[in-house]
Coordinates of C-alpha atoms and ligand atoms in Angstrom, one line a residue:
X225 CA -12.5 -9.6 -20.5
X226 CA -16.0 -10.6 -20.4
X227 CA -18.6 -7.6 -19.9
X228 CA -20.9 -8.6 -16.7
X229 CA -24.7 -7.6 -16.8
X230 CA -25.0 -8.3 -13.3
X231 CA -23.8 -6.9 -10.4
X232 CA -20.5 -8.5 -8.7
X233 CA -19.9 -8.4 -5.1
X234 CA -17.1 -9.3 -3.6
X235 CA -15.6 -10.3 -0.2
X236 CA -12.3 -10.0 0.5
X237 CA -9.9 -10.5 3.1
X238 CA -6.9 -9.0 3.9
X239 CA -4.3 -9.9 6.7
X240 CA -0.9 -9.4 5.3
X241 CA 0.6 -7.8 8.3
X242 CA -1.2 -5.4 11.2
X243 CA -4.4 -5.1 9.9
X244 CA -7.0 -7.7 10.1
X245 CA -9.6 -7.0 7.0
X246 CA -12.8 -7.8 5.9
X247 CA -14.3 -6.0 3.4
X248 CA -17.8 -6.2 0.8
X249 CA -16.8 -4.6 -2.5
X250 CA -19.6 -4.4 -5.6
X251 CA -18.8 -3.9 -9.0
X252 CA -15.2 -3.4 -8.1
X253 CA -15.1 0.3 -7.0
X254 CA -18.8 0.3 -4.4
X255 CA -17.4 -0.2 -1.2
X256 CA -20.2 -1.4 0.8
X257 CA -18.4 -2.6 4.3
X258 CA -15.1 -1.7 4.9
X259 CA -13.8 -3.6 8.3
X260 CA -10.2 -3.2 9.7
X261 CA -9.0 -4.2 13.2
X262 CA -5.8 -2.8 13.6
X263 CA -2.9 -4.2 15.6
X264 CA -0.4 -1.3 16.2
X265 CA -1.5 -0.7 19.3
X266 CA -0.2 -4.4 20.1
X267 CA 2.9 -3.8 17.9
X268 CA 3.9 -0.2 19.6
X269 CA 4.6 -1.7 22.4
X270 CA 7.7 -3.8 20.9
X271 CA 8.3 -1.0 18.6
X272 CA 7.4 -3.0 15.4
X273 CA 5.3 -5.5 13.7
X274 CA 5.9 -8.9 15.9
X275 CA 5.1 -11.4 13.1
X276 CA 4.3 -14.1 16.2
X277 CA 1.7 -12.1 17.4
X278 CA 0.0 -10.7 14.4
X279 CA -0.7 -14.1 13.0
X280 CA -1.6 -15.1 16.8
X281 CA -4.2 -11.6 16.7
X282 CA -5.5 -12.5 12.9
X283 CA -6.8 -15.6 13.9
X284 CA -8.8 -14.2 17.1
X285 CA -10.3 -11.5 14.9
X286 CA -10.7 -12.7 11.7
X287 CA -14.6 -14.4 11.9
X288 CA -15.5 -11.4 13.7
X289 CA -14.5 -9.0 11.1
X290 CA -15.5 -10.8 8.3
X291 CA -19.3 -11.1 9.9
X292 CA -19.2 -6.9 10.7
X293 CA -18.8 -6.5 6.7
X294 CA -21.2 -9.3 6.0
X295 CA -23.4 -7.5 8.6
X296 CA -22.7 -4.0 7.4
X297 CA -23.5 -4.4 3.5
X298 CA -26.8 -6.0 4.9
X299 CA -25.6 -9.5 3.3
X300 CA -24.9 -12.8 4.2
X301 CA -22.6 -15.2 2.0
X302 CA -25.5 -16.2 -0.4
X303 CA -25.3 -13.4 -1.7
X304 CA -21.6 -12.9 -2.7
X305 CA -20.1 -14.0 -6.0
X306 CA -16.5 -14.8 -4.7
X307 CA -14.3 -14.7 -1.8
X308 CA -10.9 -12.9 -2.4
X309 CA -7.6 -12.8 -0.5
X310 CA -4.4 -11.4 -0.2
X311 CA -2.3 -14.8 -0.9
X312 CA 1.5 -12.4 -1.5
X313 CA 3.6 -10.6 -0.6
X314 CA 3.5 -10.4 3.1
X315 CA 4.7 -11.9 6.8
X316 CA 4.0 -15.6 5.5
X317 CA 2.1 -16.4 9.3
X318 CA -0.2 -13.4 8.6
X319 CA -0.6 -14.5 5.2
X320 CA -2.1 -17.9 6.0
X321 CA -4.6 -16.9 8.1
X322 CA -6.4 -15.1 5.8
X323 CA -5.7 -17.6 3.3
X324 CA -7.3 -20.7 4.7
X325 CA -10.3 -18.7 6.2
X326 CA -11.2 -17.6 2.7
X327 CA -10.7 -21.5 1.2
X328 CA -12.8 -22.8 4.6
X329 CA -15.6 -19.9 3.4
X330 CA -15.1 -20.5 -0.1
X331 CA -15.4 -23.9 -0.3
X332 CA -18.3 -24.3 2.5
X333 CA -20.4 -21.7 0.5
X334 CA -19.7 -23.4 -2.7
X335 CA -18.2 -19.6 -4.0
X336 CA -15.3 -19.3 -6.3
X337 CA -11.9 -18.3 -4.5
X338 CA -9.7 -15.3 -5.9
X339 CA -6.2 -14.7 -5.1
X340 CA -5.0 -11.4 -5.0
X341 CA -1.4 -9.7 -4.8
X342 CA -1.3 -6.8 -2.1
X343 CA 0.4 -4.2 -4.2
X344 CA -2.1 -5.0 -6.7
X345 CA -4.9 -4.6 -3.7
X346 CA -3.1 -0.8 -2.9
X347 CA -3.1 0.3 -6.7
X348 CA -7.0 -0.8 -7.3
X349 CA -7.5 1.4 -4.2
X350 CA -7.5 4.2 -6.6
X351 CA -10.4 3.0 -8.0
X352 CA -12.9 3.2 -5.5
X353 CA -13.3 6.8 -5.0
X354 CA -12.0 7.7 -8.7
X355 CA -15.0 6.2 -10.7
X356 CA -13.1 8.4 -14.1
X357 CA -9.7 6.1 -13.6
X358 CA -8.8 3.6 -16.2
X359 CA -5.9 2.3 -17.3
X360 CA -3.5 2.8 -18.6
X361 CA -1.6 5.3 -15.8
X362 CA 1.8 5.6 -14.3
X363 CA 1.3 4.4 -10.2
X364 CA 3.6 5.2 -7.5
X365 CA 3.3 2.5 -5.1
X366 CA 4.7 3.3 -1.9
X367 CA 4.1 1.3 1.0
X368 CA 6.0 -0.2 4.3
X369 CA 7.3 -2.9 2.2
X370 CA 7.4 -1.4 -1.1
X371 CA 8.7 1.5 -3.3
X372 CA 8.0 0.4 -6.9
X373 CA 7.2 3.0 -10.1
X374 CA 4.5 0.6 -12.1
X375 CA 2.8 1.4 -15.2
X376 CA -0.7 -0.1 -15.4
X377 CA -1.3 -1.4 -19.2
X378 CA -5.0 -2.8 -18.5
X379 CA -6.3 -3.8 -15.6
X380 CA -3.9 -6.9 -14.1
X381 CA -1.7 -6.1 -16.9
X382 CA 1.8 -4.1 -14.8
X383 CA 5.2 -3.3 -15.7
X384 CA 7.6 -2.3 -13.0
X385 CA 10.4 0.1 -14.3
X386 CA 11.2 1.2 -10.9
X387 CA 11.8 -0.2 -7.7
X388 CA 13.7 0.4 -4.2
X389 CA 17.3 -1.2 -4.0
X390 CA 17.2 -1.4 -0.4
X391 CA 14.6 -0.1 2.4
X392 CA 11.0 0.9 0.9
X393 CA 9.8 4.5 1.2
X394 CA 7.7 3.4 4.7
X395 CA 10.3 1.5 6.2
X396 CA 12.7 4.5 5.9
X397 CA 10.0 6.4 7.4
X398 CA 10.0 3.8 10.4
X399 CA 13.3 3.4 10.8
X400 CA 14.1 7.5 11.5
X401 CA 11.0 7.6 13.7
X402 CA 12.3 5.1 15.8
X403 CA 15.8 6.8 16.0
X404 CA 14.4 10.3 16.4
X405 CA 12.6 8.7 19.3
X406 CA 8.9 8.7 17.5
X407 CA 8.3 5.4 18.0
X408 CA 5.7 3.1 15.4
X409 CA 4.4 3.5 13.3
X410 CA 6.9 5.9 12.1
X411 CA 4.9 7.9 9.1
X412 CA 2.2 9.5 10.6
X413 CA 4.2 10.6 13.5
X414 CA 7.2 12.3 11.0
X415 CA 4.0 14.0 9.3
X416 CA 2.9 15.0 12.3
X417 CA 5.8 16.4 13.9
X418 CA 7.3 17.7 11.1
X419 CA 4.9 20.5 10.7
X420 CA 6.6 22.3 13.9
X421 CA 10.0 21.9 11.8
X422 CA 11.8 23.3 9.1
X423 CA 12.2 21.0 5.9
X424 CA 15.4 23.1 4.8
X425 CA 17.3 23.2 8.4
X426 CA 19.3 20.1 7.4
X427 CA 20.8 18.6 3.7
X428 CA 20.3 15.1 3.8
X429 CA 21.0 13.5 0.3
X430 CA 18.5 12.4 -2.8
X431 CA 20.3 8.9 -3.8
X432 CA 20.1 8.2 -7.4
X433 CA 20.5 5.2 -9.0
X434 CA 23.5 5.2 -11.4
X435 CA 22.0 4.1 -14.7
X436 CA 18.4 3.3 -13.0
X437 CA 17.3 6.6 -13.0
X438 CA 13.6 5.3 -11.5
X439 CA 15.0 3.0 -9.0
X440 CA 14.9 4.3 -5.7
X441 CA 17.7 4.4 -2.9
X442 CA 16.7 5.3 1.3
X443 CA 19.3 4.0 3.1
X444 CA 21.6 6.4 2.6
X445 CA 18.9 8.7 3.8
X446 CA 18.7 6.9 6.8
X447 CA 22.0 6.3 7.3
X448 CA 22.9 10.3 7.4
X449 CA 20.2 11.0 9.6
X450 CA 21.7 8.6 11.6
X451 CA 24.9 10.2 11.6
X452 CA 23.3 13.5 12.1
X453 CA 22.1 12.6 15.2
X454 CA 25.4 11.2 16.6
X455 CA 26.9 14.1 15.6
X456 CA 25.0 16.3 17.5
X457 CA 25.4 14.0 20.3
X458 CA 29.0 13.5 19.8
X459 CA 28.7 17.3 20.4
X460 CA 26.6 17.9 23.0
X461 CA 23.9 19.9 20.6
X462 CA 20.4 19.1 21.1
X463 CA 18.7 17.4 18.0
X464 CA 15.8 19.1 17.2
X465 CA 13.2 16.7 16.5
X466 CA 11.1 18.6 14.5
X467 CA 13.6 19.7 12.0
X468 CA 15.3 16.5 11.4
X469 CA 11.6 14.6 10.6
X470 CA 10.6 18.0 8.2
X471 CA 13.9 17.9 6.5
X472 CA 14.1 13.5 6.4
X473 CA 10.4 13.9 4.9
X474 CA 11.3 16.3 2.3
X475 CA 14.5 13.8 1.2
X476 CA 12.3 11.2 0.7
X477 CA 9.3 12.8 -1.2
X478 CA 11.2 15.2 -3.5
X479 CA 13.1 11.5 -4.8
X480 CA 9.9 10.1 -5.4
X481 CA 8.1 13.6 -6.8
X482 CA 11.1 13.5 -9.2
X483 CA 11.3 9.7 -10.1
X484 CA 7.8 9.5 -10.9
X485 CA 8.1 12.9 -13.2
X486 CA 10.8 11.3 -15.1
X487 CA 9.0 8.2 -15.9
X488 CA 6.4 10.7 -16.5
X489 CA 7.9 12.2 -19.6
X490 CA 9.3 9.1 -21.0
X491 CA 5.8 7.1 -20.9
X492 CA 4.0 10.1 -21.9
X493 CA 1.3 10.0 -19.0
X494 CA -1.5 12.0 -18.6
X495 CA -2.8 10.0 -15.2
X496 CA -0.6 9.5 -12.4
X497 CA -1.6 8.1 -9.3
X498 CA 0.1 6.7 -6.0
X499 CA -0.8 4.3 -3.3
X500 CA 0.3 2.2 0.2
X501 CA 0.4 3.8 3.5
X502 CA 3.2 6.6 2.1
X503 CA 0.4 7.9 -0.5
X504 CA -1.0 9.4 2.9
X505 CA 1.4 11.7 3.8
X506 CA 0.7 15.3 2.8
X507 CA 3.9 16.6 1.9
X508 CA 4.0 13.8 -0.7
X509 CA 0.4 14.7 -2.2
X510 CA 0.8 18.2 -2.2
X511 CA 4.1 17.9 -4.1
X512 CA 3.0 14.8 -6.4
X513 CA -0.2 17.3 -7.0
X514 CA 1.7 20.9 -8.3
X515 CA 4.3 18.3 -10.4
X516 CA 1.2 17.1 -12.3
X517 CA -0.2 20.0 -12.5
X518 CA 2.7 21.9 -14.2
X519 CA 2.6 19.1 -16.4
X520 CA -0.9 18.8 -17.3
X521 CA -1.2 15.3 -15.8
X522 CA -4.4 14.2 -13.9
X523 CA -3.7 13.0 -10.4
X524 CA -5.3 10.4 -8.4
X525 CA -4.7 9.4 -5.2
X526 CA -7.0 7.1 -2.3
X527 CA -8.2 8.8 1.0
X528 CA -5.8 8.1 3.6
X529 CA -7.9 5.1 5.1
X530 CA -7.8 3.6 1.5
X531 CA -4.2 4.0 1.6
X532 CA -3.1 1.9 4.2
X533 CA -4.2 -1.7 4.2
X534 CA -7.6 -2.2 3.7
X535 CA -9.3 -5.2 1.8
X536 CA -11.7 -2.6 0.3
X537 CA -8.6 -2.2 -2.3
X538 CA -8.4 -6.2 -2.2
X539 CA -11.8 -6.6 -3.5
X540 CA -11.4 -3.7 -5.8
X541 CA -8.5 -5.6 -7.6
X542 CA -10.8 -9.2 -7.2
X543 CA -13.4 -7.7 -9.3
X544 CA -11.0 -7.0 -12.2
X545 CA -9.5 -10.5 -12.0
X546 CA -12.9 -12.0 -11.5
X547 CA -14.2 -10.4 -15.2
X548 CA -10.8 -12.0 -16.9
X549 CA -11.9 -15.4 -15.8
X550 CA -9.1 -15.7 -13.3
X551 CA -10.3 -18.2 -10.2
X552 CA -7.7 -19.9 -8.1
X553 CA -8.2 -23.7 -6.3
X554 CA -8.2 -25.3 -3.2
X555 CA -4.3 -25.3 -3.0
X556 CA -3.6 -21.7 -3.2
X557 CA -1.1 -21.1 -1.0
X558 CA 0.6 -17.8 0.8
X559 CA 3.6 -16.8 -0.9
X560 CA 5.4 -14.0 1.2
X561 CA 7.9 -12.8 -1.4
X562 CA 5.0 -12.9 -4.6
X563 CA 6.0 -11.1 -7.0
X564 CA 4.1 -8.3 -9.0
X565 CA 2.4 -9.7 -12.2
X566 CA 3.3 -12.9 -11.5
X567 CA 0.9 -15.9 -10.6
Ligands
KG4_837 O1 0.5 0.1 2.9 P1 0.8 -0.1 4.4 O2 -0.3 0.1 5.3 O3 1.4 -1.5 4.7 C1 2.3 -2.2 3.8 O4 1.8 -2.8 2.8 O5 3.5 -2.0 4.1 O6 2.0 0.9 4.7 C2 2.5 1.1 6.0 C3 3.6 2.1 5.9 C4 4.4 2.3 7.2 O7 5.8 2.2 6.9 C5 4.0 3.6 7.7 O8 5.0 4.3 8.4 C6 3.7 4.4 6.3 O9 3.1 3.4 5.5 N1 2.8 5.5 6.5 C7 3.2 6.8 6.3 C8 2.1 7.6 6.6 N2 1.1 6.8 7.0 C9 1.6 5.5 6.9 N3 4.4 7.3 5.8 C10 4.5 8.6 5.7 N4 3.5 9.5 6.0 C11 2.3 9.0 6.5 N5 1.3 9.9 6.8
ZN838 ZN1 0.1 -2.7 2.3

């Protein structure tokens, strides 16, 4: 990695799914505009992300929010160094849009371009307001479309040793809002809801993994709050709401407390941090926060706006890829199913 006298600054874009993003990012953890126009209110109405109409949305919004961080970090494009982008994973449609606004930019502002992976974008996001982390660290990544356990090596260096074998942590969370009658999107709402509820009224199960013991499992999860709620239909017992999201929430986050302190112990960490839209929820901090403590194991984690998507977190990882050299060309593409580490 080359060592850069001068400061870096960064725009990025992100519009993976919901969010459209613009964001000016210095030195790779100075977040000097952070832009986000959100789309759920749009997508609550259907229930869910409508991939039709966020690409439709992105476009409309995109030149506007990319100005507002220009505008907000008192800058104009002279005076960035390189225009990043989420290019993968993500709804390909939503994808695109912010892939050829950053090429048109780029290339009409003679700047270098910079693809960036979105789960890459969420971890980085733990660099912005923890100026102390460097690799390397165990991260919990856990997001609507992904549950994976990564250990950072270096910076753009990642090993997966975990990952979901079916929904991700969010989309479980989604999925029993939805069937509880919460609507989307589903996390915050559980969160919410669940503090009026008992997390011990009802058993549901913690799916392991035979012989993956860091792979993750949620459908069963799902599934038996499913059932659970037939049941009491079936029977003609009211479900109580509040104690079938406190009890589904604490199923899901004491699997992923005790994943993550596995791998813990076998990589030897002594910084853990987690990221994507499920690092907000504060059953999950507080119990990721006592494990590492017990353990002696700093713990890092983004404030919750830095947890969902953001392109703050996009420019944090662009700066990282921008000191190793790492520039991309006029045919960088979207590539919806990207995986992690992989170019
Ligand atoms: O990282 P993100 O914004 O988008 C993806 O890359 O997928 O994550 C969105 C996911 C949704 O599934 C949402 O329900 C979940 O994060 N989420 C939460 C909370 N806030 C957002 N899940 C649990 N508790 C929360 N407080
Ligand atoms: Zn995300």
């Amino acid at each position: 990695m080359v060592s850069c006298e001068k400061d870096v600054v960064i725009l990025a874009i992100e519009s993976s799914c919901d969010e459209t993003a613009a964001a000016v990012v210095q030195n790779g953890r100075e977040v000097l505009s952070n832009i986000i126009s959100s789309q759920i209110a749009m997508h609550t109405l259907y229930g869910g992300v409508v991939p039709e109409l966020a690409s439709r949305k992105h476009i409309e919004k995109i030149n506007q929010v990319m100005a507002e961080a220009l505008a907000k970090a008192h800058m104009t494009l002279n005076d960035v160094d390189a225009i990043a982008v989420t290019y993968g994973p993500g709804l390909v449609g939503a994808l695109l849009v912010g892939v050829a606004e950053a090429k048109a930019v780029a290339y009409a502002a003679k700047k270098p371009l910079i693809g960036v992976h979105h789960i890459e974008g969420h971890i980085s996001a733990n660099y912005i307001e923890n100026k102390e982390l460097k690799p390397p660290f165990l991260c919990l990544v856990v997001s609507g479309g992904h549950t994976h356990l990564v250990q950072v090596e270096d910076y753009g260096v990642y090993q997966i040793i975990g990952r979901t074998r079916d929904d991700a942590a969010g989309e479980a969370f989604d999925k029993v809002a939805r069937a509880i009658g919460l609507g989307y999107p589903g996390g915050p709402k559980i969160e919410q809801v669940s503090r009026e509820g008992n997390a011990d009224a009802i058993a549901f199960p913690r799916a392991k993994v035979a012989e993956h013991p860091y792979d993750f499992s949620f459908s069963g999860v799902k599934s038996a709050v499913l059932n659970f709620i037939n049941g009491c239909k079936m029977k003609n017992i009211p479900v109580n709401q509040a104690d079938v999201a406190a009890s589904f929430q604490k199923a899901v986050t004491d699997v992923l407390v005790e994943h993550a302190m596995m791998a813990a112990d076998e990589f030897h960490t002594d910084q853990l941090a987690i990221a994507g839209g499920v690092a907000s929820n504060g059953v999950l901090r507080a119990g990721m926060e006592e494990a590492c403590k017990q353990k002696g194991i700093a713990f890092y984690h983004p404030s919750p706006a830095l947890c969902t998507d953001n392109a703050a977190m996009i420019g944090a990882a662009a700066y990282y890829e921008y000191l190793a050299g790492r520039r991309d060309g006029w045919d960088l593409n979207a590539v919806p199913n990207l995986k992690l580490g992989e170019r």
